[in-house]
């Protein structure tokens, strides 16, 4: 809209020159008679107000009136204008609004001064659990009032109470022993306390094998983290990942078999690592007549006191394992006979692992061999489990 | 100069029903009726402010008057250029026959709607 003057030029003839505002309104498709009438009304009332209230008050009124009229002007332009006029209007609106939007965006997105400090922890109530023995940087972050993360290198740290744990002023902590401490982080006048739980892990002990029969329920991964004092550590921060989730899936530290096959689980705790081979076996009635693709098979075993059962073994190289039905159950006596070489020669010399899996590496020569499972006259009335074969070639 | 449209012709021969009008449109029509020959944008704004206490913007009033003219309820003519308006003309509005009929219909409807309500409404406490 045109800016009026306090003493309008007196011209009785129809004006020969329109103001640039009027030309613009005309260009965006508004009827010229409507423009002249509306701008004339504004000018007329401006003159009245300037005389009555003063030029300053009249100018404020005029500006307010222009702003209030703008939505109606735009709607009228959209309704009355042709395609070209509409394009001009949209371009004009974009030109006017873009700086405004950018300014608002800058104000909203601009980082403010530090307002609070917080630790980036998965479970804040447990504090910061440190399982590594090498020095680490405490994860304290600074935020402004709007919650924007600030890049701040000026956070200072000091030990406040608890176990004597070494902390540098810039927040590097070395957990060489088990213990809890409180650390205070500060940035200017802002401070926060952090519960530090040092649980250094020196070793992750895990079973080399995690054996399942197809359809078995999920179970916890068989591993234990050992601290500097030789005792198990229960507060752990780490990851467990599986290389082939079509064979088995992980949910936290629980593993569930999905399909027959073999995969690997890697457990990382602090700066220690453990690998486990996961095998899901197919249940078969015997080891005779296996197809070449049947690489992970197992026969169920159920022998009473004094009973003995035999199976023929296929030719080739394989791992032979006994899987007890329940971990910790006493195993039966297992022997092999025939043209077979196992890791300890003529017999099946099982060794005990964390999972109570009895396993040997065997080679069956042409001519064949058998395995015999026997339960003596002592111990449990019945021994139950599986005899598994993992064929290598 | 406004080009007559088909619906204007229908209004002229009185075949079309009165178009529906909104509250502000009705108020603007009444203001034009009150002002008679002095009805132009600024005068209509002042009339509305005086009668219903609402300060409508220039854009709102002219959009409404333009809409009423498009509906055939008002017609307008451009007056002489005036110095107080920076050499611009006033646009004077007058009711058309359809506009007069629309006001009568609105009055009839209002009377019908308000009939009997006076016995239900209690006077406001002062």
Short mmCIF file of C-alpha atoms in Angstrom, two decimals:
data_model
loop_
_atom_site.label_atom_id
_atom_site.label_comp_id
_atom_site.label_asym_id
_atom_site.label_seq_id
_atom_site.Cartn_x
_atom_site.Cartn_y
_atom_site.Cartn_z
CA UNK A 1 0.00 0.00 0.00
CA UNK A 2 1.18 3.53 -0.65
CA UNK A 3 2.64 5.62 2.11
CA UNK A 4 0.52 8.76 2.50
CA UNK A 5 1.76 12.25 3.24
CA UNK A 6 0.26 14.48 5.85
CA UNK A 7 -0.60 17.19 3.37
CA UNK A 8 -1.70 15.37 0.25
CA UNK A 9 -1.12 17.04 -3.05
CA UNK A 10 -4.27 18.68 -4.25
CA UNK A 11 -5.16 17.46 -7.68
CA UNK A 12 -8.69 17.33 -8.83
CA UNK A 13 -7.97 15.47 -12.00
CA UNK A 14 -7.74 11.73 -11.96
CA UNK A 15 -4.18 10.90 -11.09
CA UNK A 16 -2.05 10.10 -14.05
CA UNK A 17 0.63 8.23 -12.02
CA UNK A 18 -0.02 5.31 -9.74
CA UNK A 19 2.32 4.52 -6.89
CA UNK A 20 4.58 1.48 -7.11
CA UNK A 21 2.45 -0.31 -4.49
CA UNK A 22 -0.65 0.19 -6.57
CA UNK A 23 1.17 -1.02 -9.67
CA UNK A 24 2.29 -4.11 -7.76
CA UNK A 25 -1.24 -4.86 -6.51
CA UNK A 26 -2.47 -4.45 -10.03
CA UNK A 27 0.27 -6.76 -11.31
CA UNK A 28 -0.76 -9.56 -8.95
CA UNK A 29 -4.25 -9.48 -10.38
CA UNK A 30 -6.30 -7.22 -8.12
CA UNK A 31 -8.95 -5.10 -9.80
CA UNK A 32 -7.59 -1.56 -10.33
CA UNK A 33 -10.87 0.06 -9.20
CA UNK A 34 -10.72 -1.92 -5.98
CA UNK A 35 -7.11 -0.85 -5.44
CA UNK A 36 -7.90 2.78 -6.02
CA UNK A 37 -10.90 2.67 -3.70
CA UNK A 38 -9.05 0.85 -0.88
CA UNK A 39 -5.88 2.94 -1.08
CA UNK A 40 -8.00 6.06 -1.30
CA UNK A 41 -9.87 5.05 1.87
CA UNK A 42 -6.58 4.50 3.67
CA UNK A 43 -5.30 7.88 2.55
CA UNK A 44 -8.49 9.62 3.53
CA UNK A 45 -8.61 8.12 6.98
CA UNK A 46 -4.90 8.74 7.42
CA UNK A 47 -5.48 12.41 6.80
CA UNK A 48 -8.32 12.45 9.36
CA UNK A 49 -6.24 10.70 11.98
CA UNK A 50 -3.14 12.80 11.34
CA UNK A 51 -5.19 15.92 11.98
CA UNK A 52 -6.91 14.47 15.03
CA UNK A 53 -4.21 12.27 16.66
CA UNK A 54 -0.97 13.45 15.07
CA UNK A 55 1.15 12.15 12.22
CA UNK A 56 2.95 9.53 14.30
CA UNK A 57 -0.26 7.88 15.55
CA UNK A 58 -1.65 8.03 12.02
CA UNK A 59 1.42 6.30 10.60
CA UNK A 60 1.14 3.52 13.22
CA UNK A 61 -2.54 3.08 12.35
CA UNK A 62 -1.71 3.02 8.64
CA UNK A 63 0.97 0.34 9.04
CA UNK A 64 -1.32 -1.76 11.23
CA UNK A 65 -4.12 -1.46 8.72
CA UNK A 66 -1.87 -2.54 5.87
CA UNK A 67 -0.76 -5.63 7.81
CA UNK A 68 -4.37 -6.48 8.76
CA UNK A 69 -5.48 -6.14 5.16
CA UNK A 70 -2.71 -8.27 3.72
CA UNK A 71 -4.46 -11.70 4.06
CA UNK A 72 -7.54 -10.27 2.30
CA UNK A 73 -5.37 -8.75 -0.43
CA UNK A 74 -3.65 -12.10 -1.00
CA UNK A 75 -6.94 -14.02 -1.09
CA UNK A 76 -8.43 -11.49 -3.47
CA UNK A 77 -5.35 -11.70 -5.69
CA UNK A 78 -5.59 -15.50 -5.77
CA UNK A 79 -9.26 -15.34 -6.62
CA UNK A 80 -9.19 -12.55 -9.19
CA UNK A 81 -5.71 -12.90 -10.73
CA UNK A 82 -4.79 -14.97 -13.77
CA UNK A 83 -2.04 -17.61 -13.83
CA UNK A 84 0.74 -15.07 -14.43
CA UNK A 85 -0.51 -12.82 -11.68
CA UNK A 86 -0.65 -15.77 -9.31
CA UNK A 87 2.94 -16.73 -10.15
CA UNK A 88 4.01 -13.13 -9.49
CA UNK A 89 2.15 -13.22 -6.17
CA UNK A 90 3.78 -16.50 -5.10
CA UNK A 91 7.22 -15.19 -6.09
CA UNK A 92 6.58 -12.01 -4.17
CA UNK A 93 5.39 -13.90 -1.08
CA UNK A 94 8.45 -16.13 -1.24
CA UNK A 95 10.73 -13.09 -1.50
CA UNK A 96 9.06 -11.46 1.48
CA UNK A 97 8.69 -14.58 3.61
CA UNK A 98 12.04 -16.25 2.94
CA UNK A 99 14.16 -13.78 4.95
CA UNK A 100 11.59 -13.96 7.73
CA UNK A 101 11.62 -17.78 7.77
CA UNK A 102 15.41 -17.83 7.67
CA UNK A 103 15.63 -15.36 10.53
CA UNK A 104 13.19 -17.38 12.63
CA UNK A 105 15.08 -20.58 11.80
CA UNK A 106 18.36 -19.00 12.81
CA UNK A 107 16.90 -17.80 16.09
CA UNK A 108 15.35 -21.19 16.84
CA UNK A 109 18.31 -23.29 15.73
CA UNK A 110 21.06 -21.09 17.11
CA UNK A 111 22.83 -22.57 20.10
CA UNK A 112 22.31 -20.74 23.35
CA UNK A 113 24.61 -20.56 26.36
CA UNK A 114 25.20 -23.78 28.34
CA UNK A 115 22.25 -24.57 30.55
CA UNK A 116 22.80 -28.10 31.86
CA UNK A 117 25.29 -30.96 31.84
CA UNK A 118 24.22 -34.55 31.36
CA UNK A 119 25.87 -37.91 30.81
CA UNK A 120 24.93 -39.87 27.71
CA UNK A 121 24.09 -43.13 29.45
CA UNK A 122 21.83 -46.00 28.45
CA UNK A 123 20.60 -46.35 32.03
CA UNK A 124 21.21 -43.19 34.05
CA UNK A 125 20.04 -44.75 37.34
CA UNK A 126 22.91 -47.26 37.25
CA UNK A 127 25.49 -44.54 36.68
CA UNK A 128 28.41 -44.95 34.33
CA UNK A 129 29.66 -48.55 34.31
CA UNK A 130 33.23 -48.87 33.06
CA UNK A 131 34.41 -52.39 32.13
CA UNK A 132 37.56 -51.40 30.32
CA UNK A 133 40.98 -51.14 31.93
CA UNK A 134 42.34 -48.61 29.46
CA UNK A 135 41.68 -44.90 30.11
CA UNK A 136 38.37 -43.58 28.77
CA UNK A 137 36.77 -40.15 28.40
CA UNK A 138 33.74 -39.56 30.64
CA UNK A 139 30.68 -38.93 28.39
CA UNK A 140 29.41 -35.65 29.87
CA UNK A 141 27.69 -33.36 27.38
CA UNK A 142 26.58 -29.73 27.61
CA UNK A 143 23.15 -28.57 26.41
CA UNK A 144 21.56 -25.16 26.03
CA UNK A 145 18.11 -24.26 27.37
CA UNK A 146 16.41 -25.58 24.21
CA UNK A 147 18.20 -28.94 24.53
CA UNK A 148 20.71 -28.32 21.73
CA UNK A 149 23.89 -30.27 22.20
CA UNK A 150 26.80 -27.86 22.52
CA UNK A 151 30.32 -28.55 21.49
CA UNK A 152 32.09 -27.81 24.72
CA UNK A 153 35.67 -28.73 25.49
CA UNK A 154 35.75 -26.73 28.71
CA UNK A 155 33.97 -29.18 31.02
CA UNK A 156 36.19 -29.81 34.06
CA UNK A 157 36.06 -32.93 36.25
CA UNK A 158 37.08 -33.80 39.79
CA UNK A 159 36.76 -36.79 42.06
CA UNK A 160 34.28 -36.04 44.85
CA UNK A 161 33.82 -39.19 46.96
CA UNK A 162 34.00 -42.99 46.98
CA UNK A 163 36.78 -45.31 45.84
CA UNK A 164 40.09 -43.60 45.00
CA UNK A 165 39.79 -43.62 41.19
CA UNK A 166 42.17 -41.54 39.09
CA UNK A 167 40.37 -38.83 37.06
CA UNK A 168 42.11 -36.14 35.03
CA UNK A 169 40.69 -32.57 34.98
CA UNK A 170 39.56 -33.08 31.40
CA UNK A 171 37.59 -36.22 32.31
CA UNK A 172 39.83 -39.16 31.46
CA UNK A 173 39.32 -41.97 33.96
CA UNK A 174 41.36 -45.15 34.50
CA UNK A 175 39.50 -48.00 36.15
CA UNK A 176 42.21 -50.35 37.41
CA UNK A 177 40.23 -51.72 40.34
CA UNK A 178 36.64 -52.48 41.27
CA UNK A 179 34.90 -49.63 43.11
CA UNK A 180 32.32 -46.84 43.05
CA UNK A 181 33.00 -43.10 43.07
CA UNK A 182 31.17 -39.83 42.53
CA UNK A 183 32.64 -37.46 39.95
CA UNK A 184 31.64 -33.80 39.68
CA UNK A 185 31.64 -32.21 36.22
CA UNK A 186 31.45 -28.43 35.91
CA UNK A 187 31.18 -25.88 33.13
CA UNK A 188 31.26 -22.36 34.51
CA UNK A 189 28.58 -22.19 37.18
CA UNK A 190 26.84 -25.36 35.96
CA UNK A 191 27.71 -28.60 37.75
CA UNK A 192 26.46 -32.16 37.77
CA UNK A 193 27.42 -35.32 39.63
CA UNK A 194 28.03 -38.65 37.98
CA UNK A 195 28.06 -42.05 39.70
CA UNK A 196 31.07 -43.90 38.36
CA UNK A 197 31.09 -47.69 38.71
CA UNK A 198 34.47 -49.16 37.90
CA UNK A 199 34.08 -52.82 36.96
CA UNK A 200 37.19 -53.58 34.93
CA UNK A 201 37.05 -56.90 33.07
CA UNK A 202 40.24 -58.83 32.38
CA UNK A 203 38.72 -61.79 30.57
CA UNK A 204 35.49 -62.96 28.98
CA UNK A 205 35.15 -66.71 29.36
CA UNK A 206 32.75 -68.34 26.97
CA UNK A 207 31.95 -71.77 25.68
CA UNK A 208 33.49 -72.47 22.29
CA UNK A 209 30.24 -74.12 21.24
CA UNK A 210 26.62 -73.29 21.70
CA UNK A 211 24.69 -76.33 20.46
CA UNK A 212 20.98 -76.48 19.83
CA UNK A 213 18.61 -79.06 18.47
CA UNK A 214 16.20 -77.58 15.93
CA UNK A 215 13.18 -76.23 17.82
CA UNK A 216 14.97 -75.79 21.15
CA UNK A 217 13.86 -72.80 23.25
CA UNK A 218 16.00 -69.67 23.64
CA UNK A 219 18.71 -69.61 26.26
CA UNK A 220 21.24 -67.20 27.70
CA UNK A 221 24.62 -66.97 26.02
CA UNK A 222 27.08 -69.05 28.03
CA UNK A 223 29.72 -66.53 28.96
CA UNK A 224 31.04 -64.92 32.11
CA UNK A 225 33.15 -61.79 32.54
CA UNK A 226 35.96 -61.98 35.08
CA UNK A 227 37.20 -58.95 36.99
CA UNK A 228 40.70 -57.98 38.14
CA UNK A 229 40.02 -59.77 41.44
CA UNK A 230 39.22 -63.03 39.61
CA UNK A 231 35.54 -62.82 40.50
CA UNK A 232 32.67 -62.62 38.01
CA UNK A 233 31.50 -59.14 37.06
CA UNK A 234 27.74 -58.75 36.77
CA UNK A 235 27.42 -55.05 35.82
CA UNK A 236 28.47 -55.10 32.20
CA UNK A 237 28.36 -52.68 29.29
CA UNK A 238 29.09 -54.26 25.92
CA UNK A 239 27.66 -55.73 22.79
CA UNK A 240 26.80 -59.18 21.47
CA UNK A 241 26.37 -59.67 17.74
CA UNK A 242 25.67 -62.65 15.52
CA UNK A 243 27.06 -63.09 12.04
CA UNK A 244 24.14 -65.02 10.51
CA UNK A 245 20.74 -64.23 11.97
CA UNK A 246 19.05 -66.78 9.70
CA UNK A 247 20.53 -69.54 11.89
CA UNK A 248 19.88 -67.91 15.26
CA UNK A 249 18.83 -64.52 16.59
CA UNK A 250 20.02 -62.48 19.54
CA UNK A 251 17.94 -60.40 21.91
CA UNK A 252 20.37 -58.86 24.34
CA UNK A 253 22.32 -61.84 25.59
CA UNK A 254 19.58 -64.39 24.84
CA UNK A 255 19.99 -66.56 21.77
CA UNK A 256 17.18 -68.35 19.95
CA UNK A 257 17.75 -71.01 17.25
CA UNK A 258 15.92 -70.48 13.95
CA UNK A 259 17.25 -72.89 11.34
CA UNK A 260 19.74 -75.74 10.95
CA UNK A 261 23.25 -74.42 10.36
CA UNK A 262 26.25 -72.78 11.93
CA UNK A 263 27.06 -69.18 12.83
CA UNK A 264 29.23 -67.18 15.22
CA UNK A 265 28.46 -64.91 18.15
CA UNK A 266 30.94 -62.22 19.19
CA UNK A 267 30.69 -60.76 22.68
CA UNK A 268 32.52 -57.50 23.46
CA UNK A 269 32.81 -56.29 27.04
CA UNK A 270 35.07 -53.36 27.75
CA UNK A 271 38.16 -54.09 25.69
CA UNK A 272 37.77 -57.89 25.92
CA UNK A 273 36.15 -60.17 23.41
CA UNK A 274 34.88 -63.76 23.15
CA UNK A 275 33.73 -65.81 20.17
CA UNK A 276 31.25 -68.67 20.25
CA UNK A 277 30.36 -71.07 17.48
CA UNK A 278 26.59 -71.61 17.38
CA UNK A 279 25.29 -74.79 15.78
CA UNK A 280 21.67 -75.81 15.29
CA UNK A 281 21.47 -79.59 14.71
CA UNK A 282 18.92 -81.54 12.74
CA UNK A 283 17.55 -84.52 14.66
CA UNK A 284 18.05 -87.85 12.79
CA UNK A 285 17.34 -91.48 13.72
CA UNK A 286 20.84 -92.68 12.75
CA UNK A 287 24.03 -91.54 11.05
CA UNK A 288 23.57 -93.99 8.15
CA UNK A 289 22.57 -92.69 4.71
CA UNK A 290 23.11 -88.98 5.42
CA UNK A 291 23.00 -86.68 2.41
CA UNK A 292 26.10 -84.54 1.73
CA UNK A 293 24.23 -81.39 2.78
CA UNK A 294 23.29 -82.88 6.17
CA UNK A 295 26.30 -81.46 8.00
CA UNK A 296 24.79 -80.80 11.45
CA UNK A 297 22.92 -83.85 12.72
CA UNK A 298 22.24 -85.49 16.08
CA UNK A 299 20.63 -88.69 17.30
CA UNK A 300 18.67 -88.70 20.54
CA UNK A 301 20.03 -90.87 23.35
CA UNK A 302 18.03 -92.48 26.15
CA UNK A 303 19.81 -95.30 27.98
CA UNK A 304 18.84 -96.94 31.26
CA UNK A 305 21.25 -98.41 33.78
CA UNK A 306 23.08 -101.38 32.21
CA UNK A 307 21.98 -100.55 28.64
CA UNK A 308 24.26 -100.05 25.64
CA UNK A 309 23.40 -98.61 22.20
CA UNK A 310 25.46 -98.56 18.97
CA UNK A 311 25.47 -96.36 15.88
CA UNK A 312 27.42 -96.74 12.68
CA UNK A 313 29.48 -93.66 11.90
CA UNK A 314 29.80 -92.23 8.38
CA UNK A 315 33.13 -92.03 6.62
CA UNK A 316 34.91 -88.64 6.78
CA UNK A 317 36.10 -86.02 9.22
CA UNK A 318 33.76 -84.64 11.87
CA UNK A 319 33.33 -83.37 15.35
CA UNK A 320 31.55 -85.88 17.59
CA UNK A 321 29.81 -84.37 20.59
CA UNK A 322 27.66 -85.52 23.42
CA UNK A 323 24.99 -82.99 24.39
CA UNK A 324 23.35 -83.71 27.76
CA UNK A 325 19.64 -83.04 27.95
CA UNK A 326 20.21 -80.91 31.04
CA UNK A 327 23.52 -79.10 31.63
CA UNK A 328 25.42 -80.80 34.43
CA UNK A 329 23.88 -84.26 33.97
CA UNK A 330 26.44 -87.06 34.29
CA UNK A 331 27.39 -88.37 30.84
CA UNK A 332 27.23 -92.01 29.70
CA UNK A 333 30.35 -93.93 28.72
CA UNK A 334 31.10 -93.33 25.05
CA UNK A 335 33.57 -95.34 23.02
CA UNK A 336 34.35 -95.70 19.33
CA UNK A 337 35.50 -98.76 17.49
CA UNK A 338 36.68 -99.64 13.99
CA UNK A 339 38.71 -97.69 11.44
CA UNK A 340 38.51 -94.41 13.31
CA UNK A 341 41.05 -91.95 14.65
CA UNK A 342 39.95 -89.42 17.22
CA UNK A 343 41.85 -86.73 19.02
CA UNK A 344 43.06 -89.14 21.69
CA UNK A 345 43.54 -92.33 19.70
CA UNK A 346 41.41 -95.42 20.25
CA UNK A 347 38.67 -94.10 22.51
CA UNK A 348 36.43 -91.07 22.94
CA UNK A 349 38.30 -88.82 25.35
CA UNK A 350 35.78 -86.14 26.14
CA UNK A 351 36.74 -82.95 27.84
CA UNK A 352 34.56 -80.74 29.96
CA UNK A 353 33.62 -77.26 28.88
CA UNK A 354 31.37 -74.58 30.33
CA UNK A 355 28.36 -76.01 28.55
CA UNK A 356 29.05 -79.60 29.66
CA UNK A 357 29.57 -80.54 26.05
CA UNK A 358 31.74 -83.54 25.42
CA UNK A 359 33.47 -83.16 22.10
CA UNK A 360 36.20 -84.83 20.09
CA UNK A 361 37.54 -84.43 16.58
CA UNK A 362 37.46 -87.69 14.62
CA UNK A 363 38.45 -89.19 11.29
CA UNK A 364 36.67 -92.31 10.06
CA UNK A 365 38.62 -94.28 7.50
CA UNK A 366 37.20 -96.51 4.77
CA UNK A 367 35.95 -99.66 6.38
CA UNK A 368 33.70 -97.94 8.81
CA UNK A 369 33.44 -97.37 12.54
CA UNK A 370 30.85 -97.40 15.27
CA UNK A 371 30.16 -95.42 18.41
CA UNK A 372 28.86 -97.08 21.54
CA UNK A 373 26.98 -95.34 24.33
CA UNK A 374 26.65 -97.24 27.60
CA UNK A 375 25.20 -96.47 31.00
CA UNK A 376 26.75 -98.29 33.93
CA UNK A 377 25.00 -99.67 37.00
CA UNK A 378 25.47 -96.53 39.04
CA UNK A 379 24.21 -92.96 38.85
CA UNK A 380 20.88 -91.77 37.50
CA UNK A 381 18.35 -94.44 36.37
CA UNK A 382 18.26 -92.99 32.86
CA UNK A 383 20.73 -90.88 30.87
CA UNK A 384 19.24 -88.60 28.24
CA UNK A 385 20.89 -86.42 25.67
CA UNK A 386 22.00 -86.34 22.05
CA UNK A 387 25.02 -87.54 20.12
CA UNK A 388 25.83 -84.82 17.59
CA UNK A 389 27.89 -85.01 14.44
CA UNK A 390 29.31 -81.93 12.79
CA UNK A 391 30.71 -83.05 9.43
CA UNK A 392 33.66 -81.16 8.02
CA UNK A 393 34.17 -83.03 4.74
CA UNK B 1 -17.06 -1.47 -16.19
CA UNK B 2 -18.55 -4.65 -14.89
CA UNK B 3 -19.65 -7.28 -17.35
CA UNK B 4 -23.05 -8.69 -16.62
CA UNK B 5 -23.04 -12.40 -16.04
CA UNK B 6 -25.82 -14.90 -16.55
CA UNK B 7 -26.70 -14.96 -12.89
CA UNK B 8 -27.00 -11.16 -12.87
CA UNK B 9 -29.59 -11.50 -15.57
CA UNK B 10 -31.44 -14.05 -13.49
CA UNK B 11 -31.44 -11.62 -10.56
CA UNK B 12 -32.74 -8.89 -12.79
CA UNK B 13 -35.72 -10.93 -13.89
CA UNK B 14 -36.10 -12.30 -10.34
CA UNK B 15 -35.85 -15.99 -11.22
CA UNK B 16 -33.03 -16.96 -8.92
CA UNK B 17 -33.45 -17.34 -5.19
CA UNK B 18 -31.59 -14.89 -2.98
CA UNK B 19 -28.03 -16.11 -2.47
CA UNK B 20 -27.01 -17.05 1.04
CA UNK B 21 -25.05 -14.42 2.89
CA UNK B 22 -22.79 -14.49 5.91
CA UNK B 23 -22.90 -12.40 9.04
CA UNK B 24 -20.37 -9.80 7.86
CA UNK B 25 -22.03 -9.65 4.46
CA UNK B 26 -25.39 -9.00 6.10
CA UNK B 27 -23.84 -6.31 8.31
CA UNK B 28 -22.23 -4.66 5.27
CA UNK B 29 -25.51 -4.76 3.33
CA UNK B 30 -27.30 -3.10 6.26
CA UNK B 31 -24.55 -0.49 6.53
CA UNK B 32 -24.94 0.31 2.83
CA UNK B 33 -28.70 0.54 3.33
CA UNK B 34 -28.27 2.95 6.26
CA UNK B 35 -25.74 5.12 4.45
CA UNK B 36 -27.82 5.26 1.29
CA UNK B 37 -25.95 7.46 -1.22
CA UNK B 38 -22.96 7.97 1.08
CA UNK B 39 -21.98 4.30 1.16
CA UNK B 40 -18.33 3.90 0.24
CA UNK B 41 -15.62 1.73 1.86
CA UNK B 42 -14.51 4.05 4.64
CA UNK B 43 -18.07 5.08 5.50
CA UNK B 44 -19.15 1.43 5.64
CA UNK B 45 -16.22 0.65 7.96
CA UNK B 46 -17.17 3.51 10.25
CA UNK B 47 -20.85 2.50 10.20
CA UNK B 48 -19.96 -1.06 11.17
CA UNK B 49 -17.68 0.17 13.95
CA UNK B 50 -20.40 2.47 15.27
CA UNK B 51 -23.21 -0.07 15.10
CA UNK B 52 -21.59 -3.35 16.11
CA UNK B 53 -18.35 -2.16 17.68
CA UNK B 54 -16.06 -4.14 15.38
CA UNK B 55 -13.06 -2.50 13.71
CA UNK B 56 -12.83 -4.39 10.43
CA UNK B 57 -9.74 -3.85 8.26
CA UNK B 58 -9.96 -2.04 4.95
CA UNK B 59 -9.13 -5.31 3.19
CA UNK B 60 -11.89 -7.21 4.98
CA UNK B 61 -14.53 -4.58 4.17
CA UNK B 62 -13.57 -4.28 0.51
CA UNK B 63 -13.37 -8.06 0.09
CA UNK B 64 -16.88 -8.31 1.52
CA UNK B 65 -18.27 -5.50 -0.60
CA UNK B 66 -16.67 -7.00 -3.70
CA UNK B 67 -18.21 -10.39 -2.87
CA UNK B 68 -21.65 -8.83 -2.43
CA UNK B 69 -21.25 -7.10 -5.77
CA UNK B 70 -20.26 -10.41 -7.38
CA UNK B 71 -23.43 -11.95 -5.92
CA UNK B 72 -25.48 -9.19 -7.47
CA UNK B 73 -26.63 -7.75 -4.14
CA UNK B 74 -24.72 -4.48 -4.53
CA UNK B 75 -23.67 -2.34 -7.43
CA UNK B 76 -21.01 0.32 -7.42
CA UNK B 77 -20.00 3.48 -9.24
CA UNK B 78 -16.79 5.45 -9.10
CA UNK B 79 -17.04 9.05 -7.94
CA UNK B 80 -14.86 12.03 -8.72
CA UNK B 81 -11.21 12.16 -7.62
CA UNK B 82 -10.81 13.89 -4.26
CA UNK B 83 -7.77 15.75 -2.90
CA UNK B 84 -8.15 14.24 0.56
CA UNK B 85 -7.73 10.84 -1.06
CA UNK B 86 -4.58 11.80 -2.91
CA UNK B 87 -6.55 12.29 -6.09
CA UNK B 88 -8.26 8.94 -5.87
CA UNK B 89 -11.95 8.35 -6.29
CA UNK B 90 -14.47 6.96 -3.87
CA UNK B 91 -16.31 3.82 -4.87
CA UNK B 92 -19.95 4.21 -3.92
CA UNK B 93 -22.14 1.19 -3.31
CA UNK B 94 -25.91 0.92 -3.52
CA UNK B 95 -28.28 -1.98 -2.96
CA UNK B 96 -29.66 -3.77 -5.98
CA UNK B 97 -33.15 -5.22 -6.06
CA UNK B 98 -31.70 -8.58 -5.16
CA UNK B 99 -29.84 -6.93 -2.26
CA UNK B 100 -33.05 -5.40 -0.96
CA UNK B 101 -34.80 -8.77 -1.24
CA UNK B 102 -31.90 -10.41 0.58
CA UNK B 103 -32.24 -7.94 3.45
CA UNK B 104 -36.00 -8.51 3.67
CA UNK B 105 -35.49 -12.25 3.69
CA UNK B 106 -32.82 -11.95 6.37
CA UNK B 107 -35.17 -9.83 8.46
CA UNK B 108 -38.00 -12.34 8.03
CA UNK B 109 -35.72 -15.18 8.98
CA UNK B 110 -34.42 -13.30 12.02
CA UNK B 111 -37.95 -12.48 13.19
CA UNK B 112 -39.01 -16.08 12.71
CA UNK B 113 -35.98 -17.36 14.56
CA UNK B 114 -36.36 -14.93 17.44
CA UNK B 115 -40.10 -15.40 17.83
CA UNK B 116 -40.83 -16.62 21.35
CA UNK B 117 -37.26 -16.54 22.52
CA UNK B 118 -37.88 -13.38 24.58
CA UNK B 119 -39.95 -15.37 27.07
CA UNK B 120 -37.15 -17.86 27.57
CA UNK B 121 -34.25 -15.42 27.87
CA UNK B 122 -33.90 -13.65 31.15
CA UNK B 123 -32.64 -10.09 31.30
CA UNK B 124 -28.88 -9.91 31.86
CA UNK B 125 -27.85 -8.90 35.35
CA UNK B 126 -26.32 -5.43 35.38
#
